[in-house]
XYZ file of C-alpha atoms in Angstrom:
428
model
C 60.540 98.178 103.854
C 64.199 98.379 102.819
C 65.145 96.644 106.031
C 62.842 93.686 105.313
C 64.181 93.165 101.794
C 67.874 93.895 102.362
C 70.102 91.277 100.790
C 73.715 90.573 101.540
C 76.114 90.727 98.571
C 74.942 88.097 96.091
C 77.176 85.186 95.276
C 78.950 85.647 91.936
C 79.566 82.304 90.274
C 82.880 81.667 88.573
C 82.725 81.539 84.796
C 83.533 78.203 83.207
C 86.790 78.015 81.344
C 89.100 80.908 80.565
C 87.849 84.467 80.557
C 86.890 85.882 77.184
C 86.853 89.519 76.160
C 83.136 89.992 76.988
C 83.540 88.428 80.431
C 86.715 90.345 81.124
C 84.998 93.682 80.776
C 82.973 92.830 83.873
C 79.237 92.438 83.288
C 78.498 92.146 87.019
C 77.285 95.303 88.728
C 78.916 95.482 92.157
C 78.102 99.114 92.794
C 75.007 98.219 94.813
C 74.330 99.286 98.379
C 74.815 95.806 99.821
C 78.541 96.554 100.276
C 79.244 99.644 102.373
C 81.935 102.112 101.219
C 84.160 101.053 104.111
C 84.471 97.618 102.514
C 85.056 98.776 98.950
C 87.483 96.931 96.710
C 89.948 99.797 96.882
C 89.954 99.851 100.683
C 90.554 96.114 100.897
C 93.357 96.207 98.337
C 95.029 99.223 99.974
C 94.805 97.424 103.362
C 92.617 100.053 104.949
C 90.102 97.546 106.336
C 90.442 95.913 109.758
C 90.159 92.156 110.361
C 88.375 90.072 109.282
C 88.325 92.119 106.037
C 91.991 93.050 105.782
C 94.189 92.394 102.800
C 95.626 89.331 104.493
C 92.115 87.997 105.153
C 91.286 88.517 101.488
C 94.332 86.538 100.455
C 93.462 83.777 102.961
C 89.998 83.565 101.436
C 91.434 83.231 97.937
C 94.013 80.743 99.154
C 91.891 78.374 101.267
C 88.321 78.868 99.999
C 88.337 79.712 96.285
C 91.895 78.422 95.521
C 92.899 81.273 93.214
C 95.249 83.336 95.359
C 97.637 83.834 92.453
C 95.229 86.431 91.061
C 95.689 88.687 94.078
C 99.407 87.942 94.390
C 100.019 88.976 90.785
C 97.645 91.938 91.033
C 99.480 93.379 94.052
C 102.797 92.936 92.320
C 101.363 94.663 89.216
C 100.170 97.674 91.240
C 103.612 97.976 92.799
C 105.302 97.476 89.415
C 103.288 100.245 87.790
C 104.349 102.617 90.555
C 107.998 101.687 90.268
C 108.019 101.907 86.488
C 106.441 105.392 86.515
C 109.053 106.461 89.072
C 111.981 105.178 86.996
C 114.199 107.760 85.260
C 113.034 108.924 81.849
C 116.011 107.488 80.018
C 115.286 104.030 81.479
C 111.611 104.147 80.585
C 112.493 105.167 77.049
C 114.257 101.801 76.635
C 110.882 100.010 76.982
C 108.514 101.159 74.226
C 104.815 100.929 74.729
C 103.285 97.732 73.346
C 100.856 98.486 70.507
C 99.958 95.003 69.371
C 103.006 94.311 67.198
C 106.685 93.792 67.770
C 108.913 96.884 67.700
C 111.767 97.193 65.182
C 114.560 94.743 65.980
C 117.930 93.839 64.557
C 120.827 91.554 65.355
C 124.307 92.808 66.181
C 127.163 90.626 67.382
C 124.704 87.939 68.408
C 122.664 90.357 70.516
C 119.099 91.414 69.813
C 118.701 95.179 69.646
C 115.333 96.930 69.988
C 114.654 100.264 68.323
C 113.091 102.986 70.503
C 112.238 106.613 70.072
C 113.178 109.342 72.482
C 109.654 110.192 73.648
C 108.364 112.107 76.634
C 106.807 109.702 79.126
C 106.291 112.055 82.033
C 102.660 112.807 81.174
C 101.740 109.140 80.738
C 99.483 107.571 83.364
C 100.484 103.909 83.064
C 97.977 102.876 85.718
C 95.179 103.692 83.270
C 95.074 101.165 80.452
C 93.238 103.682 78.240
C 96.535 105.470 77.722
C 98.292 102.365 76.432
C 97.174 102.708 72.839
C 94.760 100.680 70.757
C 93.261 97.297 71.394
C 95.565 94.286 71.594
C 95.698 92.302 68.381
C 95.178 88.558 68.442
C 98.394 86.594 68.497
C 98.957 84.929 65.154
C 101.868 83.810 63.063
C 102.071 87.218 61.413
C 104.025 88.538 64.393
C 106.838 86.119 63.771
C 108.372 88.843 61.635
C 111.991 89.274 60.541
C 113.979 92.197 59.199
C 113.654 90.704 55.705
C 109.870 90.711 55.847
C 108.689 93.612 58.033
C 104.902 93.806 58.191
C 104.626 97.445 59.211
C 102.098 99.456 57.192
C 104.716 101.835 55.752
C 106.623 101.875 52.530
C 110.289 100.686 52.363
C 111.518 104.313 51.936
C 109.592 105.542 54.971
C 110.644 102.385 56.806
C 114.346 103.172 56.239
C 113.794 106.764 57.386
C 112.042 105.526 60.506
C 114.890 103.140 61.271
C 117.383 105.968 60.931
C 115.562 107.931 63.614
C 115.488 105.056 66.114
C 117.875 104.446 69.000
C 119.007 100.863 69.381
C 119.379 99.191 72.764
C 119.819 95.584 73.874
C 116.691 94.027 75.324
C 118.599 93.180 78.507
C 119.087 96.907 79.135
C 115.367 97.490 79.626
C 114.360 98.381 83.193
C 113.180 95.520 85.416
C 114.028 92.916 82.741
C 115.264 90.368 85.297
C 112.113 90.809 87.371
C 109.864 90.416 84.343
C 111.709 87.222 83.449
C 110.965 85.856 86.922
C 107.321 86.914 86.674
C 106.996 85.077 83.368
C 108.408 81.845 84.812
C 106.324 82.183 87.969
C 102.866 83.283 86.714
C 102.583 83.421 82.900
C 104.457 80.519 81.375
C 102.495 77.265 80.939
C 103.118 74.990 83.896
C 104.475 77.775 86.111
C 104.041 77.412 89.924
C 101.327 80.090 90.134
C 99.971 79.931 86.592
C 97.249 82.474 85.903
C 94.021 81.245 84.293
C 94.547 83.054 80.971
C 93.167 82.050 77.612
C 95.630 80.778 74.993
C 95.434 84.010 72.984
C 95.896 86.255 76.023
C 98.813 84.184 77.309
C 100.536 84.164 73.927
C 99.942 87.903 73.442
C 101.384 88.789 76.882
C 104.397 86.515 76.507
C 105.081 87.953 73.055
C 104.784 91.495 74.342
C 107.039 90.935 77.338
C 109.647 89.437 75.016
C 110.145 92.905 73.528
C 109.273 95.359 76.256
C 108.888 95.721 79.994
C 106.382 98.571 79.621
C 103.233 97.989 81.690
C 101.140 98.106 78.519
C 102.450 94.595 77.777
C 100.414 93.366 80.751
C 97.152 94.922 79.548
C 95.196 91.648 78.976
C 96.265 90.381 82.415
C 95.346 93.674 84.058
C 91.857 93.684 82.539
C 91.207 90.077 83.471
C 92.410 90.381 87.063
C 90.709 93.679 87.659
C 87.386 92.262 86.465
C 87.789 88.978 88.362
C 88.903 90.498 91.656
C 86.572 93.455 91.625
C 83.390 91.843 90.229
C 83.677 88.303 91.589
C 86.253 87.678 94.282
C 85.632 90.840 96.306
C 81.792 90.555 96.595
C 82.120 86.858 97.417
C 84.782 87.676 100.037
C 82.500 90.223 101.778
C 79.609 87.752 101.651
C 81.823 85.034 103.175
C 83.198 87.381 105.869
C 79.676 88.057 107.165
C 79.512 84.487 108.519
C 80.814 84.511 112.102
C 80.557 80.784 112.903
C 82.024 77.632 111.414
C 79.971 74.826 109.855
C 79.579 72.865 113.083
C 78.364 75.906 114.989
C 75.921 76.912 112.241
C 74.355 73.442 112.061
C 73.989 73.338 115.827
C 72.455 76.813 115.827
C 69.859 75.782 113.220
C 68.953 72.713 115.240
C 68.618 74.841 118.350
C 66.390 77.314 116.508
C 64.109 74.550 115.191
C 63.895 73.157 118.739
C 62.732 76.555 120.000
C 60.050 76.786 117.320
C 58.804 73.292 118.127
C 58.828 74.091 121.834
C 56.657 77.132 121.118
C 54.118 74.969 119.334
C 54.107 72.451 122.204
C 53.426 75.250 124.717
C 50.665 76.741 122.562
C 48.975 73.375 121.907
C 49.121 72.239 125.524
C 47.671 75.516 126.759
C 44.933 75.370 124.091
C 43.864 71.907 125.211
C 43.911 72.902 128.893
C 41.515 74.968 130.994
C 44.098 77.753 131.350
C 43.249 81.213 130.124
C 43.844 81.606 126.435
C 46.098 84.617 127.093
C 48.726 82.283 128.574
C 49.342 81.129 124.997
C 51.021 84.479 124.308
C 54.146 83.098 126.058
C 54.614 80.714 123.124
C 55.421 83.781 121.007
C 58.719 84.158 122.871
C 59.919 80.767 121.675
C 58.612 81.347 118.169
C 60.220 84.780 117.775
C 63.542 83.663 119.209
C 63.638 80.490 117.116
C 62.586 82.145 113.838
C 65.104 84.979 114.367
C 67.954 82.536 114.839
C 67.011 80.254 111.963
C 66.765 83.192 109.531
C 70.136 84.561 110.713
C 71.717 81.086 110.642
C 70.573 80.582 107.074
C 72.981 83.412 106.195
C 75.774 82.136 108.405
C 75.157 84.567 111.282
C 75.003 83.643 114.957
C 73.060 86.135 117.096
C 75.088 85.319 120.210
C 78.487 85.701 118.546
C 77.325 88.956 116.962
C 76.221 90.409 120.308
C 79.665 89.538 121.657
C 81.314 91.187 118.569
C 83.326 88.031 117.931
C 83.739 85.314 115.331
C 85.165 81.834 115.439
C 88.665 81.114 114.184
C 89.018 79.597 110.732
C 90.775 76.267 110.429
C 93.971 77.788 108.983
C 94.379 80.478 111.624
C 97.067 78.915 113.696
C 99.357 80.308 116.403
C 101.955 81.197 113.770
C 99.682 83.945 112.459
C 97.244 85.973 114.518
C 95.056 89.056 114.253
C 97.732 91.020 116.138
C 99.945 90.590 113.077
C 97.285 92.319 110.990
C 97.052 95.163 113.476
C 100.821 95.664 113.572
C 100.915 95.764 109.782
C 98.071 98.283 109.625
C 99.789 100.554 112.144
C 103.176 100.442 110.425
C 102.154 100.618 106.774
C 100.842 103.454 104.635
C 97.604 102.148 103.198
C 97.882 104.338 100.102
C 101.091 102.734 98.855
C 101.722 99.037 98.487
C 105.440 98.267 98.631
C 106.698 94.735 98.867
C 110.156 95.885 99.943
C 108.769 97.406 103.150
C 106.379 94.553 103.964
C 108.415 91.558 102.906
C 109.609 90.842 106.482
C 106.123 91.272 108.032
C 103.729 89.497 105.721
C 103.365 85.712 105.739
C 105.136 83.834 102.977
C 101.989 83.427 100.881
C 101.871 87.199 100.435
C 105.273 87.140 98.724
C 105.450 87.644 94.955
C 107.897 84.833 94.344
C 107.068 81.831 96.456
C 106.000 78.216 96.247
C 102.878 77.067 94.491
C 99.613 77.877 96.281
C 99.126 74.403 97.690
C 98.274 74.244 101.411
C 97.846 70.469 101.642
C 101.210 70.209 103.339
C 100.543 72.835 106.002
C 100.517 71.620 109.582
C 96.972 72.705 110.347
C 95.423 70.458 107.660
C 96.138 67.132 109.356
C 95.621 68.444 112.884
C 92.225 69.970 112.016
C 91.153 66.733 110.307
C 91.861 64.860 113.525
C 90.145 67.429 115.688
C 86.962 66.080 117.351
C 83.610 67.486 116.242
C 82.783 68.980 119.629
C 86.096 70.883 119.730
C 85.348 72.333 116.292
C 81.943 73.323 117.629
C 83.491 75.310 120.476
C 86.325 76.791 118.438
C 88.151 79.804 119.868
C 86.758 83.225 119.112
C 88.368 86.484 118.029
C 87.057 90.035 118.023
C 85.496 91.507 114.874
C 87.199 94.868 114.399
C 85.847 96.072 111.056
C 82.931 98.441 111.664
C 81.789 98.197 108.033
C 81.269 94.496 108.413
C 79.519 94.959 111.758
C 77.090 97.393 110.098
C 76.080 94.690 107.562
C 75.653 92.143 110.322
C 73.531 94.596 112.354
C 71.215 95.161 109.411
C 70.856 91.436 108.785
C 70.076 90.746 112.458
C 67.452 93.476 112.510
C 66.000 92.067 109.308
C 65.767 88.598 110.898
C 64.099 90.066 113.982
C 61.612 91.995 111.865
C 60.628 88.954 109.756
C 60.348 86.858 112.926
C 57.996 89.433 114.389
C 55.847 89.503 111.261
C 55.521 85.710 111.395
C 55.065 85.420 115.155
C 52.295 88.040 115.616
C 49.640 86.415 113.315
C 50.638 82.948 114.561
C 50.084 84.055 118.151
C 46.790 85.780 117.335
C 45.539 82.619 115.640
C 46.301 80.420 118.653
C 44.808 82.930 121.098
C 41.583 82.983 119.055
C 41.111 79.235 119.328
C 38.565 78.302 122.050
C 39.743 76.303 125.065
C 39.352 72.522 124.848
C 39.112 72.079 128.668
C 40.566 68.567 128.468
C 42.543 68.912 131.688
């Protein structure tokens, strides 16, 4: 029975407006059995999946289908940044205090802004886990526009002076990765930036305020929670669901028309034989057309072509031009360690849209857009095909094909029995 009622990953609709705290926590349960472990979010992000479910395919989907590729571009940079920050020397990490919802002690000296830090042990800190970053982020309000004359720390002036005496003062520019953080702000976080993330006003203001004082990964906590929820609970299930389809729109429409034609042909055969003097058992041959047509129309309703699946192929997408091919994915998979994402080692191999700092995610000027628009309908119908290499995706397609065949059989058998039971009309 599980085969008959198997469902592909359900479509997760995008929430209207900016993400709020309740949405960011991820109220969508994606731990269901509709996505096999081979196609898990972690495997896709770590580039352990083969085409058409590789990391590059995921980015293409976000770029050309859902138009929010900046989420993945920033997320991959953030994963790499956390690794590099944790690997930095202790004395450098000590220059960037953990963000706890309020600005650290600051003072001016010779026109330079100095930030007070404590000599703390950061070796045991797991910065990839936001639970180690301290308490909840406070909402950004005017109370954080504090000065040395009006410090809003919850300590007395005597304790405050003692605390200041124990601090070490460093210029903000001396913090590790400060130049990189500045570029990230102007590229993803600042209003009107080329790849502006869809953050709420409070989240954006909080993150910008935090990054003004520290380059510690805890300053990125609101962005991390939002992107992790969006990519894991929405983008990834929708990407797997979209990858199941192995034919383009023209091919799918033609397949549905062909399936309906087969079903109608089965009814014509059954009706003609019923009206004739032929033996009623000849009507059983109409079941072949019914079963074949119903199987294809059920599969086509989910974007699957039975023929392409039997050939273990799929049609090219419109943006897959000669400048980028599946062989590029294979070369990247062979040469890269899937457990560690490093932009320095992949910068020369990945397409430009995988780069952290690049142009805005606008593909309207790419060469394929105009050429594909001028492409005749029949050429789109018979688009070139490429091999499906991901076994996890093939297992989903196999289950869906078997499900379509089983439902077609359940519909065909009683329909055939009903026509066989009808007496002959003996009209000719």
